[in-house]
PDB file of C-alpha atoms in Angstrom:
ATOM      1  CA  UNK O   1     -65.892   4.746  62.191  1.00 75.00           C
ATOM      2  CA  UNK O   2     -68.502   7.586  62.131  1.00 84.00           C
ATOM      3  CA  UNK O   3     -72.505   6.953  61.138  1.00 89.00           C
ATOM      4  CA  UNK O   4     -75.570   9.266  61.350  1.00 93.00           C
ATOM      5  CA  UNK O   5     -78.864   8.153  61.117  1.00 94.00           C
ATOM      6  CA  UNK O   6     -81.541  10.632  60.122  1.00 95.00           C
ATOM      7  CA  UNK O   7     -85.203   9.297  61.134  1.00 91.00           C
ATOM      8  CA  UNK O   8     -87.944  10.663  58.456  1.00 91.00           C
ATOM      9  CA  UNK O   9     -86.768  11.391  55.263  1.00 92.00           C
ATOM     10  CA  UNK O  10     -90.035  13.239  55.025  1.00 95.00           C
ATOM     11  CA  UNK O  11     -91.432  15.520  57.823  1.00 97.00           C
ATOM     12  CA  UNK O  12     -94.544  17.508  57.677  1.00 97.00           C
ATOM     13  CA  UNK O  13     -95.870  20.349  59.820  1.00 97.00           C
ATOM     14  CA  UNK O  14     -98.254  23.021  59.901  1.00 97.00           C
ATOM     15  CA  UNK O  15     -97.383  26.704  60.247  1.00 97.00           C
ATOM     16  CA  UNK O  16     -96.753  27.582  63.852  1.00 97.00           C
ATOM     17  CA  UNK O  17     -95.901  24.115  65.113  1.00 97.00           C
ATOM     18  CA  UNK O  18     -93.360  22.492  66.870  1.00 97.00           C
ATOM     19  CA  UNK O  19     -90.635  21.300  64.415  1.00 97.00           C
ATOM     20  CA  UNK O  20     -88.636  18.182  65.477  1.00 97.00           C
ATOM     21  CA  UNK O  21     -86.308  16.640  63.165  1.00 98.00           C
ATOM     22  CA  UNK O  22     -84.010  13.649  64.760  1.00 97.00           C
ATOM     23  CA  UNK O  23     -80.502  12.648  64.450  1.00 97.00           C
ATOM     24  CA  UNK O  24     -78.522   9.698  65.717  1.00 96.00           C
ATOM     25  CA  UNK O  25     -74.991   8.904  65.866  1.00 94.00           C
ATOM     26  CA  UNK O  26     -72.225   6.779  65.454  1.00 91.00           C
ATOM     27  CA  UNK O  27     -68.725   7.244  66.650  1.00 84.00           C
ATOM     28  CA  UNK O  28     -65.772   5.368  68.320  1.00 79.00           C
ATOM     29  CA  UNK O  29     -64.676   9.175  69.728  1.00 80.00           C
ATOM     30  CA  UNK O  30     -66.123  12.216  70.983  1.00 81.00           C
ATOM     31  CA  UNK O  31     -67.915  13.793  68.271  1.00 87.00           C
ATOM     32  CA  UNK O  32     -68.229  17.114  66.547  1.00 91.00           C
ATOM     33  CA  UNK O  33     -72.226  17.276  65.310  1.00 93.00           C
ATOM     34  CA  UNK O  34     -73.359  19.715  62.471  1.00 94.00           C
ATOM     35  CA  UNK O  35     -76.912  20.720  61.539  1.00 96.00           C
ATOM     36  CA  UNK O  36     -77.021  21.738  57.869  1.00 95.00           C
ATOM     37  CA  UNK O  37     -80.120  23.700  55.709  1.00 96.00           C
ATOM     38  CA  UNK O  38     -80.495  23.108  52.013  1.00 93.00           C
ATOM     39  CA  UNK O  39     -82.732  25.420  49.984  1.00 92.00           C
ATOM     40  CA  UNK O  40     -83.964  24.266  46.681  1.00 85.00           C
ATOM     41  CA  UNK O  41     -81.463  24.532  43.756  1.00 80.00           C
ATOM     42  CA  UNK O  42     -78.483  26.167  46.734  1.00 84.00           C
ATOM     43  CA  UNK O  43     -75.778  24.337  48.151  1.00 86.00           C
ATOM     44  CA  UNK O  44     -75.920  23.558  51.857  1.00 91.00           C
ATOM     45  CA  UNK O  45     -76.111  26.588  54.628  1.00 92.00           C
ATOM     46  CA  UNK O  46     -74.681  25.542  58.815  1.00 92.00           C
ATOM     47  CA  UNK O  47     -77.147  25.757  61.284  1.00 95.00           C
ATOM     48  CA  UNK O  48     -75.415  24.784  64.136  1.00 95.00           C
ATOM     49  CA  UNK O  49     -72.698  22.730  65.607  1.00 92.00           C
ATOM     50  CA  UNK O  50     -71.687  21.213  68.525  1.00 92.00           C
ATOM     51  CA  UNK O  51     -68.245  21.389  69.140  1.00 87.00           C
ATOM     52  CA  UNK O  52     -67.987  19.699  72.504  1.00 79.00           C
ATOM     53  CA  UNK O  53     -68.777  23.038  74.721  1.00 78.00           C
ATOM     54  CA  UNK O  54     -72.607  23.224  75.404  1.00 86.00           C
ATOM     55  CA  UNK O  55     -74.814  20.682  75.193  1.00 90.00           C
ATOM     56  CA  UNK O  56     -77.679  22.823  74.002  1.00 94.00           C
ATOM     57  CA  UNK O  57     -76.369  24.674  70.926  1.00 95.00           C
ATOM     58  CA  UNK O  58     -78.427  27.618  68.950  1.00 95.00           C
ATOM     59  CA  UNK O  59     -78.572  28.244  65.683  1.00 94.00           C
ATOM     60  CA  UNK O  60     -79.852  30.656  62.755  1.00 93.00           C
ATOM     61  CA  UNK O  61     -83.358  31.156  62.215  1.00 93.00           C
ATOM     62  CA  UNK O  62     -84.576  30.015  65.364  1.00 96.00           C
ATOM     63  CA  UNK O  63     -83.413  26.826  65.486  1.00 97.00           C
ATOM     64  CA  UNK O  64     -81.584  24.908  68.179  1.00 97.00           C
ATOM     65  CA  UNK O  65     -80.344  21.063  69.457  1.00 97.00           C
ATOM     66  CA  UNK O  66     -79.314  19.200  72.337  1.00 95.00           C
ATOM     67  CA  UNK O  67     -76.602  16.685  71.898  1.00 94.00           C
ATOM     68  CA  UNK O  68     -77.295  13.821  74.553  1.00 93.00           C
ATOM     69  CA  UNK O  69     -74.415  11.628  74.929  1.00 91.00           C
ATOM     70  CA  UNK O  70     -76.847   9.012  76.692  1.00 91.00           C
ATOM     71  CA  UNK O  71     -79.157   8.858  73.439  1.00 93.00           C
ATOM     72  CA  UNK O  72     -76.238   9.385  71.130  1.00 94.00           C
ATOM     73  CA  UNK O  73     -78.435  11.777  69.570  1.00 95.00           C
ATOM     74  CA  UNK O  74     -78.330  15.215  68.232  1.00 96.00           C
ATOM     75  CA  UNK O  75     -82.127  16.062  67.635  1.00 97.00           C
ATOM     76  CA  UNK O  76     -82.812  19.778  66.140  1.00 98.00           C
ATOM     77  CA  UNK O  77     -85.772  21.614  67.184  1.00 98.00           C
ATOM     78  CA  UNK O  78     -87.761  25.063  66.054  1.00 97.00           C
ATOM     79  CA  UNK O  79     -91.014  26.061  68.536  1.00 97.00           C
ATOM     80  CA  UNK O  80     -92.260  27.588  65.562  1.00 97.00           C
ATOM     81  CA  UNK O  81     -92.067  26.583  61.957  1.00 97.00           C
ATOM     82  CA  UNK O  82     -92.420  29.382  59.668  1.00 96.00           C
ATOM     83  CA  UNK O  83     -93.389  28.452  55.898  1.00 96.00           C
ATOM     84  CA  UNK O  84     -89.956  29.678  55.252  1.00 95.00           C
ATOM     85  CA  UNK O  85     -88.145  26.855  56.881  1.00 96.00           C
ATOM     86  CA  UNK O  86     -89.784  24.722  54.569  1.00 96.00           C
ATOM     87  CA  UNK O  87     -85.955  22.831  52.879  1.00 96.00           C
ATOM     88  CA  UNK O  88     -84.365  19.936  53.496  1.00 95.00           C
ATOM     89  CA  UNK O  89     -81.811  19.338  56.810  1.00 97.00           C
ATOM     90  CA  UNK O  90     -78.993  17.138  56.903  1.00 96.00           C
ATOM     91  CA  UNK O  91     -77.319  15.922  59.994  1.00 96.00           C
ATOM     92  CA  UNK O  92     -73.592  15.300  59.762  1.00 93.00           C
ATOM     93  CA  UNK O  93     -70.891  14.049  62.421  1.00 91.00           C
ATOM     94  CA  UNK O  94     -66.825  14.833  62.291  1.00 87.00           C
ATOM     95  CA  UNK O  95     -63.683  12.848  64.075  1.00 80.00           C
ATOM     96  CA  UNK O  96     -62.387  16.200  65.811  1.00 74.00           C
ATOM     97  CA  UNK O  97     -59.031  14.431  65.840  1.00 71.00           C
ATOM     98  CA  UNK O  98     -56.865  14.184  62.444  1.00 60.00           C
ATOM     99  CA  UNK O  99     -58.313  15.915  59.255  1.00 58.00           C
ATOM    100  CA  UNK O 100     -62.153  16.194  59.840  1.00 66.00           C
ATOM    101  CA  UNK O 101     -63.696  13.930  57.953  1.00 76.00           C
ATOM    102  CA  UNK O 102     -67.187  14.535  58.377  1.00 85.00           C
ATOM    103  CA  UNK O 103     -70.319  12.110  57.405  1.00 88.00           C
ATOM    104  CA  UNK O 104     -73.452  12.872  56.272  1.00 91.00           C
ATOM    105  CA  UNK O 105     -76.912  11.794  57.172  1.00 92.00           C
ATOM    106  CA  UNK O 106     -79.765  10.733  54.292  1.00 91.00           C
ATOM    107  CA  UNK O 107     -81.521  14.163  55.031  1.00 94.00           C
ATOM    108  CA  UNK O 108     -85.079  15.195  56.165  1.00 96.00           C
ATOM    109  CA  UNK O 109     -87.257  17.236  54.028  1.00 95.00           C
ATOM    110  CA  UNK O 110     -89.122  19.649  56.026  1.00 97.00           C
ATOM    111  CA  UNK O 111     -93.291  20.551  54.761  1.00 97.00           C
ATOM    112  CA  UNK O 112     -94.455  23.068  56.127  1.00 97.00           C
ATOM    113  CA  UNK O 113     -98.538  23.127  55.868  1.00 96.00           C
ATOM    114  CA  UNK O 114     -99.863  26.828  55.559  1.00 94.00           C
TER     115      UNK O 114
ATOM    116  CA  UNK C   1     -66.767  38.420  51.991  1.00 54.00           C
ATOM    117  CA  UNK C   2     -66.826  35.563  49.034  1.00 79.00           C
ATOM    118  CA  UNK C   3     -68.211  32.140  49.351  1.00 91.00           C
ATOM    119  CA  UNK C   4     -67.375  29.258  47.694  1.00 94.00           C
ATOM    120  CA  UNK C   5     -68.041  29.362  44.256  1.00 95.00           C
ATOM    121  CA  UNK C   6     -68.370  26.632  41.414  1.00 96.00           C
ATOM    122  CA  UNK C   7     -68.966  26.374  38.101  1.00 96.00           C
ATOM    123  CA  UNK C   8     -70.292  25.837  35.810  1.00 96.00           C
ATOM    124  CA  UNK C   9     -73.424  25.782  37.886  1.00 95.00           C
ATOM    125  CA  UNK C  10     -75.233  23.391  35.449  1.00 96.00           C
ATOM    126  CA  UNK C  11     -73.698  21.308  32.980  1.00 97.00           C
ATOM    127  CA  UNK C  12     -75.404  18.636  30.168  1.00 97.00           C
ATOM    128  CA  UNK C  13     -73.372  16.126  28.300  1.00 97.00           C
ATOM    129  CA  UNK C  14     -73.439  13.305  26.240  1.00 97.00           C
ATOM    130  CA  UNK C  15     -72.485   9.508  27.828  1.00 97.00           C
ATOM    131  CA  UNK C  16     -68.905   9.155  26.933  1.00 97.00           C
ATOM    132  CA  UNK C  17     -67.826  12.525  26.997  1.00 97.00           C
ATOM    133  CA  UNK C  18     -64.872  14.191  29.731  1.00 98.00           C
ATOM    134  CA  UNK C  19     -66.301  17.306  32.107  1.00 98.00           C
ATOM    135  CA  UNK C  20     -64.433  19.406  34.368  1.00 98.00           C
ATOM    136  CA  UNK C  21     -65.994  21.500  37.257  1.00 98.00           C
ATOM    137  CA  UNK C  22     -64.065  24.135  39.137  1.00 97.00           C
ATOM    138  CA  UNK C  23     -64.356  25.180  42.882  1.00 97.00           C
ATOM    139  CA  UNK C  24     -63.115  28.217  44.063  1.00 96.00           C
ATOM    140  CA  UNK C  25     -63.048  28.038  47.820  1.00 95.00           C
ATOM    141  CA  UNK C  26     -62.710  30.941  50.130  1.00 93.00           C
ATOM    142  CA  UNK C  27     -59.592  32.487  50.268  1.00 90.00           C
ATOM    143  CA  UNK C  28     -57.200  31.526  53.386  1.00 87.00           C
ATOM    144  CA  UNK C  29     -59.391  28.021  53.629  1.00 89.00           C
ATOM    145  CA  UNK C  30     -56.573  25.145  53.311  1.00 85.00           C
ATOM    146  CA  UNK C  31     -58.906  22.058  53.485  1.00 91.00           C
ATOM    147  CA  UNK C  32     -60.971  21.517  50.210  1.00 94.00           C
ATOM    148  CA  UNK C  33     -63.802  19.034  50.057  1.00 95.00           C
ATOM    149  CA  UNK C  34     -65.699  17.145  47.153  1.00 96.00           C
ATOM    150  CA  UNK C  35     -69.096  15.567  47.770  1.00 95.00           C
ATOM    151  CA  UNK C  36     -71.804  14.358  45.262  1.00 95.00           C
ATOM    152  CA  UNK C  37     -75.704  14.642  45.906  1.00 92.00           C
ATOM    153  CA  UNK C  38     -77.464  12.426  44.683  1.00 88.00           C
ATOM    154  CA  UNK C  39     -81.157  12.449  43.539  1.00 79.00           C
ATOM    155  CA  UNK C  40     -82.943  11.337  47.308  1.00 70.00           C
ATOM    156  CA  UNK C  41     -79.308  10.762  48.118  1.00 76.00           C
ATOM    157  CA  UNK C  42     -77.215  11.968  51.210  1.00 80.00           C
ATOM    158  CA  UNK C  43     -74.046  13.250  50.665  1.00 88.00           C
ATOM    159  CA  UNK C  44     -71.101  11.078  49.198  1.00 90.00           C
ATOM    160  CA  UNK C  45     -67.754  12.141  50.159  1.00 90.00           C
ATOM    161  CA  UNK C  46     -65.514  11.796  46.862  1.00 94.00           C
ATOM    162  CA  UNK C  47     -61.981  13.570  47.911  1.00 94.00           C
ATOM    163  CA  UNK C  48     -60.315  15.802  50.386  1.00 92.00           C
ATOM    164  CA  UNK C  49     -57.531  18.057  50.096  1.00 92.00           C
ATOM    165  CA  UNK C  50     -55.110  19.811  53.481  1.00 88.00           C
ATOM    166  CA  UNK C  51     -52.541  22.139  52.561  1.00 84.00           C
ATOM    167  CA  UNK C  52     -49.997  20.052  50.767  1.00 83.00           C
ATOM    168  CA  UNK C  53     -50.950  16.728  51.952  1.00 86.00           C
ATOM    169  CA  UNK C  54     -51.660  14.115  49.806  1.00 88.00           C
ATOM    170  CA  UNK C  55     -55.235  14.162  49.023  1.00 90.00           C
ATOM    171  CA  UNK C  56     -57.739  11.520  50.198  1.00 90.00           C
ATOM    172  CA  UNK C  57     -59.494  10.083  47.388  1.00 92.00           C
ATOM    173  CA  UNK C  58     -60.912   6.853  49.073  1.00 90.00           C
ATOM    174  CA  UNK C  59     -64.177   8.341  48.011  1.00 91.00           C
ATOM    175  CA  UNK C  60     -63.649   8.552  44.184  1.00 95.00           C
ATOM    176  CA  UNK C  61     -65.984   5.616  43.358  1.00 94.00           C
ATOM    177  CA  UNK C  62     -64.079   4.868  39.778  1.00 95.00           C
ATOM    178  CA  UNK C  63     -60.617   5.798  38.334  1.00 96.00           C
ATOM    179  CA  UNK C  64     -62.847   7.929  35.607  1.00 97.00           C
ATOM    180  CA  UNK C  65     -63.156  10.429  38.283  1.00 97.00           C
ATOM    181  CA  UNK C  66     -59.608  12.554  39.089  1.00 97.00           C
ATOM    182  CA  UNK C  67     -59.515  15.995  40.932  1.00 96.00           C
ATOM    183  CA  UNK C  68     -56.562  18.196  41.579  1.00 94.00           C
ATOM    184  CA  UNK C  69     -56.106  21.381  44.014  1.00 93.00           C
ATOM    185  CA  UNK C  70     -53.838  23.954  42.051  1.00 84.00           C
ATOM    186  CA  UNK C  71     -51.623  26.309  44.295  1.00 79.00           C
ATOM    187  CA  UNK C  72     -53.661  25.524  47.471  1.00 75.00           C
ATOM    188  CA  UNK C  73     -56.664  26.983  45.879  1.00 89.00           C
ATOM    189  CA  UNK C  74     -58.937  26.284  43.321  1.00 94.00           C
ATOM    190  CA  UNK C  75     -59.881  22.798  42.533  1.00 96.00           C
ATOM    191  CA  UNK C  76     -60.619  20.994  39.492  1.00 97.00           C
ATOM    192  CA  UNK C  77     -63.070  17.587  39.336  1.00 98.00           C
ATOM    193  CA  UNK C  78     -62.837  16.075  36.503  1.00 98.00           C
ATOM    194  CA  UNK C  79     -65.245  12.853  35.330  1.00 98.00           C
ATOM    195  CA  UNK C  80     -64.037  11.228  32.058  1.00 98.00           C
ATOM    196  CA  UNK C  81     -66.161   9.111  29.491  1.00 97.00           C
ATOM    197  CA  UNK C  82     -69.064  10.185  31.561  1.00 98.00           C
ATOM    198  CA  UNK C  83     -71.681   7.762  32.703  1.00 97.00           C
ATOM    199  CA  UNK C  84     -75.812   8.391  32.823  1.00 96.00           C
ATOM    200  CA  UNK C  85     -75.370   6.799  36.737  1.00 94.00           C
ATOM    201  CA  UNK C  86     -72.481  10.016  36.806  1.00 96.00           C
ATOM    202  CA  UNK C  87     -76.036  12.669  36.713  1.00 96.00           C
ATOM    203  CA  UNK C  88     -75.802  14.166  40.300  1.00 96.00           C
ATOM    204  CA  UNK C  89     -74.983  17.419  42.546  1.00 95.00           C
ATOM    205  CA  UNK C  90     -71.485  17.684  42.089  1.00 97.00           C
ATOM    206  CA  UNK C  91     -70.722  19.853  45.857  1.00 95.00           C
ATOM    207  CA  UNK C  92     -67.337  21.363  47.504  1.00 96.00           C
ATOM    208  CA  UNK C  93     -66.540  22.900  50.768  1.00 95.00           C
ATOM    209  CA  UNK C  94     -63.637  24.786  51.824  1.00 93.00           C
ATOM    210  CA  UNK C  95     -63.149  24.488  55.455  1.00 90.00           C
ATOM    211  CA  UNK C  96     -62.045  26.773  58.239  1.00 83.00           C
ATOM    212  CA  UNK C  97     -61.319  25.649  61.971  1.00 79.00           C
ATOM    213  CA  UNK C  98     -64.094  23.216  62.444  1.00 78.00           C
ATOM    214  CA  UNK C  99     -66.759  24.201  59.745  1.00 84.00           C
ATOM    215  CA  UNK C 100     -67.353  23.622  56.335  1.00 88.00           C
ATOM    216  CA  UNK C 101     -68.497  25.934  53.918  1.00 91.00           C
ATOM    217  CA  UNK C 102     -70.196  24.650  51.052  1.00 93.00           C
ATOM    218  CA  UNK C 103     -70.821  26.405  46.991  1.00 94.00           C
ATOM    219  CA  UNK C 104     -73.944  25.797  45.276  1.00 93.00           C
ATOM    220  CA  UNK C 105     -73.031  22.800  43.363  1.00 94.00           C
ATOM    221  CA  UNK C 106     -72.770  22.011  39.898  1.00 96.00           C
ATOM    222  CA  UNK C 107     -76.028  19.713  38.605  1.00 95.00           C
ATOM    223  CA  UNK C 108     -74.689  17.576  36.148  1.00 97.00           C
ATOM    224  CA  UNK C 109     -77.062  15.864  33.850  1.00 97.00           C
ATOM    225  CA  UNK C 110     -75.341  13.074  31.516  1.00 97.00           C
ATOM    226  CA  UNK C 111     -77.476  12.234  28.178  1.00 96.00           C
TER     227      UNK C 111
END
């Protein structure tokens, strides 16, 4: 069984700031972690992944994560938030064995304060 | 090259009535995904389809809702005798290697 857990469903910060959004998971195996955008009124856009290579993964747009097995957590970060990057994220987590199945966190919704 | 695509991209019907939506996922993708988005709502898996498999529709929440992959490519949802609690996202995702690839979604509003 698989579970993320996506603290905040709301997240506000101002133009230039740190952006920290935080993911948790669940999962009997090594897990495959995904960090998804969604733009109002669009579907859903990857980020990044982690597919068991580097810890610290980059993504588009300036965004990155760090999966830490010890925190079972997949956090995603931005130095800089950009009114642009104003969406909602969704963390999701896969099996990488047998057909992929991958779970969905709640989502964040990211303000970003001009 | 093409995305996944879906359509209609909004649809409004009355309570009680059948809808179809349509994925078209990107070409050479043989896994097929269905989700549904809730208003303040995650994502709810609804059905998955690999190659010639049989499908996994553990998600499906009521025998009302049905889906079929034609040829190994596009994919047909359909809801029948709609419900208002059926108003929602409707999302798919074709999949390649270890990523999914999501459309726009349908938004279907039930009167």
């Amino acid at each position: 069984a698989q579970s993320v857990t996506q603290l905040g469903s709301h997240v506000s910060v101002s133009e230039g700031a740190l952006v920290l959004l935080r993911c948790n998971y669940s999962s009997s195996v090594p897990p495959y972690l995904f960090w998804y955008v969604q733009y109002p009124n669009q579907g859903l856009q990857l980020l990044l992944k982690y597919t068991s290579a580097a810890t610290l993964v980059k993504g588009i747009n300036g965004f990155e994560a760090e999966f830490k097995k010890s925190e079972t957590s997949f956090h995603l970060t931005k130095p800089s938030a950009h009114m642009s990057d104003a969406a909602e994220y969704f963390c999701a987590v896969s099996d990488p064995k047998g057909y992929q199945k991958v779970t969905f966190g709640t989502g964040t919704k990211l303000q970003v304060i001009p | 090259g093409a995305g996944v695509s879906q359509s209609p991209s909004n649809k409004v019907t009355e309570k009680g009535k059948d809808v179809e939506l349509r994925c078209d996922p990107i070409s050479g993708h043989t896994a097929l995904y269905w989700y549904r988005q809730s208003l303040g709502q995650g994502l709810e898996f609804l059905i998955y389809f690999q190659g010639n498999s049989a499908p996994d529709k553990s998600g499906l929440p009521s025998d009302r809702f049905s889906a079929e992959r034609t040829g190994g490519s596009v994919s047909t949802l359909t809801i029948q005798r709609t419900q208002q609690e059926d108003s929602a996202v409707y999302l798919c995702a074709s999949r390649l290697d270890k990523t999914q690839y999501f459309g726009p979604g349908t938004r279907l509003l039930v009167l």
